[in-house]
Amino acid sequence: STFFPVFFIFFDVNNITISGLYFTDKGQFKCSTKGGNDNVVFEYNVFDNDITLVSGYPNGAELMFNPYKGSFNKNLTVRNNRFLSTGGKTYHLFLTNIENLTVYGNYFEGTYAQVYADSIMFDDTEDYGAIGDIIIENNEFYNICQYGIIFWNYHDMNLKIIK
């Protein structure tokens, strides 16, 4: 299935797998800003779009898990996806208030435009970027303009980044 512009899951949707979707144009996947999305698997999806940041972040992210302050998502898996940004300023993954995350076997491609852009952003806008077990393994980054992975904040995190 092809999605434009936004695929959204609501508060307290748990134990779900999102697989085999194709996001075009300004296609995005977002979780509820109330959090409560636990045990979510996002696999075998493709983002092939031209999202750009709109007056800052996080509107310019392809895959967003960013609940408001005091809320969080637990046990997320992002594996075997392709993120092909054709636009300028964008994040592939924008994450905040995440507890336990696995990012495995994904392909991240940027435009190498002379603009601010990161692939995986752990932001601390609300409370913290990440806690718990954070495993980033066997991913490929190509033509990324700024940072492949950036942590603005974290607490009590067990981090493993493996090629």
PDB file of C-alpha atoms in Angstrom:
ATOM      1  CA  SER A   1       0.000   0.000   0.000  1.00  0.00           C
ATOM      2  CA  THR A   2       1.118   3.552  -0.725  1.00  0.00           C
ATOM      3  CA  PHE A   3       0.576   6.298   1.847  1.00  0.00           C
ATOM      4  CA  PHE A   4       0.482  10.061   1.522  1.00  0.00           C
ATOM      5  CA  PRO A   5       0.738  12.115   3.625  1.00  0.00           C
ATOM      6  CA  VAL A   6       0.487  10.607   7.154  1.00  0.00           C
ATOM      7  CA  PHE A   7      -0.089   7.189   8.708  1.00  0.00           C
ATOM      8  CA  PHE A   8      -0.939   7.711  12.387  1.00  0.00           C
ATOM      9  CA  ILE A   9      -1.407   5.341  15.344  1.00  0.00           C
ATOM     10  CA  PHE A  10      -3.371   6.527  18.346  1.00  0.00           C
ATOM     11  CA  PHE A  11      -2.666   6.448  22.086  1.00  0.00           C
ATOM     12  CA  ASP A  12      -2.407   2.984  23.679  1.00  0.00           C
ATOM     13  CA  VAL A  13      -2.160   1.058  20.416  1.00  0.00           C
ATOM     14  CA  ASN A  14       0.186  -1.746  21.471  1.00  0.00           C
ATOM     15  CA  ASN A  15       1.605  -4.997  20.124  1.00  0.00           C
ATOM     16  CA  ILE A  16       1.354  -3.992  16.477  1.00  0.00           C
ATOM     17  CA  THR A  17       3.510  -4.627  13.405  1.00  0.00           C
ATOM     18  CA  ILE A  18       3.521  -2.150  10.514  1.00  0.00           C
ATOM     19  CA  SER A  19       5.018  -3.870   7.479  1.00  0.00           C
ATOM     20  CA  GLY A  20       5.248  -3.521   3.703  1.00  0.00           C
ATOM     21  CA  LEU A  21       4.120   0.099   3.289  1.00  0.00           C
ATOM     22  CA  TYR A  22       5.438   2.586   0.741  1.00  0.00           C
ATOM     23  CA  PHE A  23       5.450   6.264   1.745  1.00  0.00           C
ATOM     24  CA  THR A  24       5.682   8.776  -1.102  1.00  0.00           C
ATOM     25  CA  ASP A  25       5.680  12.545  -1.613  1.00  0.00           C
ATOM     26  CA  LYS A  26       5.449  13.872   1.965  1.00  0.00           C
ATOM     27  CA  GLY A  27       4.509  10.537   3.517  1.00  0.00           C
ATOM     28  CA  GLN A  28       5.138  10.139   7.255  1.00  0.00           C
ATOM     29  CA  PHE A  29       4.485   7.671  10.057  1.00  0.00           C
ATOM     30  CA  LYS A  30       3.647   9.176  13.464  1.00  0.00           C
ATOM     31  CA  CYS A  31       2.687   7.797  16.841  1.00  0.00           C
ATOM     32  CA  SER A  32       0.378   9.496  19.288  1.00  0.00           C
ATOM     33  CA  THR A  33       1.829  12.478  21.135  1.00  0.00           C
ATOM     34  CA  LYS A  34       0.239  10.952  24.258  1.00  0.00           C
ATOM     35  CA  GLY A  35       2.650   8.014  24.033  1.00  0.00           C
ATOM     36  CA  GLY A  36       1.560   4.596  25.186  1.00  0.00           C
ATOM     37  CA  ASN A  37       2.552   2.892  21.930  1.00  0.00           C
ATOM     38  CA  ASP A  38       4.418  -0.133  23.255  1.00  0.00           C
ATOM     39  CA  ASN A  39       5.786  -3.164  21.434  1.00  0.00           C
ATOM     40  CA  VAL A  40       5.588  -1.580  17.990  1.00  0.00           C
ATOM     41  CA  VAL A  41       7.497  -3.209  15.118  1.00  0.00           C
ATOM     42  CA  PHE A  42       8.073  -1.130  11.985  1.00  0.00           C
ATOM     43  CA  GLU A  43       9.580  -3.365   9.278  1.00  0.00           C
ATOM     44  CA  TYR A  44      10.026  -3.739   5.513  1.00  0.00           C
ATOM     45  CA  ASN A  45       8.674  -0.273   4.722  1.00  0.00           C
ATOM     46  CA  VAL A  46       9.997   2.303   2.251  1.00  0.00           C
ATOM     47  CA  PHE A  47      10.062   6.099   2.536  1.00  0.00           C
ATOM     48  CA  ASP A  48      10.683   7.722  -0.840  1.00  0.00           C
ATOM     49  CA  ASN A  49       9.644  11.319  -0.349  1.00  0.00           C
ATOM     50  CA  ASP A  50      10.553  14.989  -0.257  1.00  0.00           C
ATOM     51  CA  ILE A  51       9.775  16.064   3.311  1.00  0.00           C
ATOM     52  CA  THR A  52      11.490  19.231   4.474  1.00  0.00           C
ATOM     53  CA  LEU A  53      11.479  20.830   7.900  1.00  0.00           C
ATOM     54  CA  VAL A  54       8.675  23.277   8.463  1.00  0.00           C
ATOM     55  CA  SER A  55       9.845  26.079  10.779  1.00  0.00           C
ATOM     56  CA  GLY A  56      11.953  23.681  12.815  1.00  0.00           C
ATOM     57  CA  TYR A  57      11.389  20.160  13.969  1.00  0.00           C
ATOM     58  CA  PRO A  58       9.853  17.626  14.308  1.00  0.00           C
ATOM     59  CA  ASN A  59       7.423  18.133  11.425  1.00  0.00           C
ATOM     60  CA  GLY A  60      10.126  17.194   8.955  1.00  0.00           C
ATOM     61  CA  ALA A  61      10.611  13.582  10.084  1.00  0.00           C
ATOM     62  CA  GLU A  62       9.658  10.493   8.144  1.00  0.00           C
ATOM     63  CA  LEU A  63       9.213   8.202  11.159  1.00  0.00           C
ATOM     64  CA  MET A  64       8.276   9.908  14.427  1.00  0.00           C
ATOM     65  CA  PHE A  65       7.924   8.568  17.956  1.00  0.00           C
ATOM     66  CA  ASN A  66       7.762  11.732  20.039  1.00  0.00           C
ATOM     67  CA  PRO A  67       5.240  11.764  22.878  1.00  0.00           C
ATOM     68  CA  TYR A  68       4.661  14.804  25.060  1.00  0.00           C
ATOM     69  CA  LYS A  69       6.332  15.378  28.405  1.00  0.00           C
ATOM     70  CA  GLY A  70       5.562  12.686  30.955  1.00  0.00           C
ATOM     71  CA  SER A  71       4.597  10.123  28.302  1.00  0.00           C
ATOM     72  CA  PHE A  72       6.746   7.565  26.540  1.00  0.00           C
ATOM     73  CA  ASN A  73       6.830   4.579  24.193  1.00  0.00           C
ATOM     74  CA  LYS A  74       8.501   1.279  25.092  1.00  0.00           C
ATOM     75  CA  ASN A  75      10.036  -1.603  23.183  1.00  0.00           C
ATOM     76  CA  LEU A  76      10.148  -0.267  19.638  1.00  0.00           C
ATOM     77  CA  THR A  77      11.758  -2.088  16.721  1.00  0.00           C
ATOM     78  CA  VAL A  78      12.657  -0.434  13.402  1.00  0.00           C
ATOM     79  CA  ARG A  79      14.135  -3.042  11.062  1.00  0.00           C
ATOM     80  CA  ASN A  80      14.806  -3.700   7.409  1.00  0.00           C
ATOM     81  CA  ASN A  81      13.345  -0.415   6.115  1.00  0.00           C
ATOM     82  CA  ARG A  82      14.577   1.936   3.385  1.00  0.00           C
ATOM     83  CA  PHE A  83      14.634   5.687   4.010  1.00  0.00           C
ATOM     84  CA  LEU A  84      15.254   7.506   0.712  1.00  0.00           C
ATOM     85  CA  SER A  85      14.981  11.251   1.248  1.00  0.00           C
ATOM     86  CA  THR A  86      14.665  13.179  -1.954  1.00  0.00           C
ATOM     87  CA  GLY A  87      14.038  16.486  -0.244  1.00  0.00           C
ATOM     88  CA  GLY A  88      16.286  18.704   1.814  1.00  0.00           C
ATOM     89  CA  LYS A  89      16.105  19.200   5.567  1.00  0.00           C
ATOM     90  CA  THR A  90      14.669  16.080   7.146  1.00  0.00           C
ATOM     91  CA  TYR A  91      15.162  13.468   9.824  1.00  0.00           C
ATOM     92  CA  HIS A  92      14.614   9.860   8.941  1.00  0.00           C
ATOM     93  CA  LEU A  93      13.805   8.914  12.551  1.00  0.00           C
ATOM     94  CA  PHE A  94      12.832  11.472  15.189  1.00  0.00           C
ATOM     95  CA  LEU A  95      12.675   9.929  18.660  1.00  0.00           C
ATOM     96  CA  THR A  96      12.031  11.277  22.124  1.00  0.00           C
ATOM     97  CA  ASN A  97      10.910   9.633  25.360  1.00  0.00           C
ATOM     98  CA  ILE A  98      11.816   6.158  24.100  1.00  0.00           C
ATOM     99  CA  GLU A  99      12.501   3.216  26.388  1.00  0.00           C
ATOM    100  CA  ASN A 100      14.153   0.197  24.720  1.00  0.00           C
ATOM    101  CA  LEU A 101      14.685   0.510  20.984  1.00  0.00           C
ATOM    102  CA  THR A 102      16.217  -1.675  18.291  1.00  0.00           C
ATOM    103  CA  VAL A 103      17.147  -0.150  14.919  1.00  0.00           C
ATOM    104  CA  TYR A 104      18.427  -2.985  12.736  1.00  0.00           C
ATOM    105  CA  GLY A 105      19.239  -3.563   9.074  1.00  0.00           C
ATOM    106  CA  ASN A 106      17.908  -0.281   7.681  1.00  0.00           C
ATOM    107  CA  TYR A 107      19.201   1.759   4.758  1.00  0.00           C
ATOM    108  CA  PHE A 108      19.302   5.549   5.255  1.00  0.00           C
ATOM    109  CA  GLU A 109      19.981   7.770   2.269  1.00  0.00           C
ATOM    110  CA  GLY A 110      20.212  11.544   2.277  1.00  0.00           C
ATOM    111  CA  THR A 111      20.602  14.115  -0.447  1.00  0.00           C
ATOM    112  CA  TYR A 112      23.906  15.539   0.731  1.00  0.00           C
ATOM    113  CA  ALA A 113      22.355  18.948   0.252  1.00  0.00           C
ATOM    114  CA  GLN A 114      24.103  21.733   2.120  1.00  0.00           C
ATOM    115  CA  VAL A 115      21.350  21.836   4.723  1.00  0.00           C
ATOM    116  CA  TYR A 116      20.857  20.745   8.321  1.00  0.00           C
ATOM    117  CA  ALA A 117      19.779  17.094   8.319  1.00  0.00           C
ATOM    118  CA  ASP A 118      20.357  14.054  10.527  1.00  0.00           C
ATOM    119  CA  SER A 119      19.281  10.440  10.025  1.00  0.00           C
ATOM    120  CA  ILE A 120      18.443   9.287  13.566  1.00  0.00           C
ATOM    121  CA  MET A 121      17.692  12.053  16.061  1.00  0.00           C
ATOM    122  CA  PHE A 122      17.183  11.342  19.768  1.00  0.00           C
ATOM    123  CA  ASP A 123      15.733  14.631  20.956  1.00  0.00           C
ATOM    124  CA  ASP A 124      15.134  15.847  24.501  1.00  0.00           C
ATOM    125  CA  THR A 125      12.390  18.367  23.789  1.00  0.00           C
ATOM    126  CA  GLU A 126       9.946  16.729  26.196  1.00  0.00           C
ATOM    127  CA  ASP A 127      11.823  14.792  28.920  1.00  0.00           C
ATOM    128  CA  TYR A 128      14.602  12.617  27.595  1.00  0.00           C
ATOM    129  CA  GLY A 129      15.731  11.161  24.315  1.00  0.00           C
ATOM    130  CA  ALA A 130      16.254   7.545  25.264  1.00  0.00           C
ATOM    131  CA  ILE A 131      16.544   5.221  28.243  1.00  0.00           C
ATOM    132  CA  GLY A 132      16.952   1.475  28.600  1.00  0.00           C
ATOM    133  CA  ASP A 133      18.475  -0.751  25.932  1.00  0.00           C
ATOM    134  CA  ILE A 134      19.190   1.105  22.703  1.00  0.00           C
ATOM    135  CA  ILE A 135      20.600  -1.164  19.988  1.00  0.00           C
ATOM    136  CA  ILE A 136      21.568   0.266  16.603  1.00  0.00           C
ATOM    137  CA  GLU A 137      23.017  -2.520  14.478  1.00  0.00           C
ATOM    138  CA  ASN A 138      23.825  -3.359  10.867  1.00  0.00           C
ATOM    139  CA  ASN A 139      22.420  -0.154   9.327  1.00  0.00           C
ATOM    140  CA  GLU A 140      23.781   1.589   6.244  1.00  0.00           C
ATOM    141  CA  PHE A 141      24.070   5.386   5.960  1.00  0.00           C
ATOM    142  CA  TYR A 142      24.683   6.969   2.561  1.00  0.00           C
ATOM    143  CA  ASN A 143      25.020  10.638   1.599  1.00  0.00           C
ATOM    144  CA  ILE A 144      23.990  11.941   5.022  1.00  0.00           C
ATOM    145  CA  CYS A 145      24.630  15.676   5.242  1.00  0.00           C
ATOM    146  CA  GLN A 146      25.144  16.140   8.966  1.00  0.00           C
ATOM    147  CA  TYR A 147      24.919  13.312  11.546  1.00  0.00           C
ATOM    148  CA  GLY A 148      23.969   9.683  11.045  1.00  0.00           C
ATOM    149  CA  ILE A 149      23.002   9.341  14.715  1.00  0.00           C
ATOM    150  CA  ILE A 150      22.677  12.154  17.238  1.00  0.00           C
ATOM    151  CA  PHE A 151      21.726  12.047  20.935  1.00  0.00           C
ATOM    152  CA  TRP A 152      20.653  15.328  22.534  1.00  0.00           C
ATOM    153  CA  ASN A 153      19.843  13.630  25.801  1.00  0.00           C
ATOM    154  CA  TYR A 154      19.691  10.211  27.423  1.00  0.00           C
ATOM    155  CA  HIS A 155      19.363   8.670  30.896  1.00  0.00           C
ATOM    156  CA  ASP A 156      20.321   5.244  32.230  1.00  0.00           C
ATOM    157  CA  MET A 157      20.929   3.973  28.738  1.00  0.00           C
ATOM    158  CA  ASN A 158      22.669   0.784  27.642  1.00  0.00           C
ATOM    159  CA  LEU A 159      23.824   1.755  24.145  1.00  0.00           C
ATOM    160  CA  LYS A 160      25.146  -0.642  21.496  1.00  0.00           C
ATOM    161  CA  ILE A 161      26.044   0.642  18.041  1.00  0.00           C
ATOM    162  CA  ILE A 162      27.345  -2.161  15.843  1.00  0.00           C
ATOM    163  CA  LYS A 163      28.100  -2.228  12.126  1.00  0.00           C
TER     164      LYS A 163
END
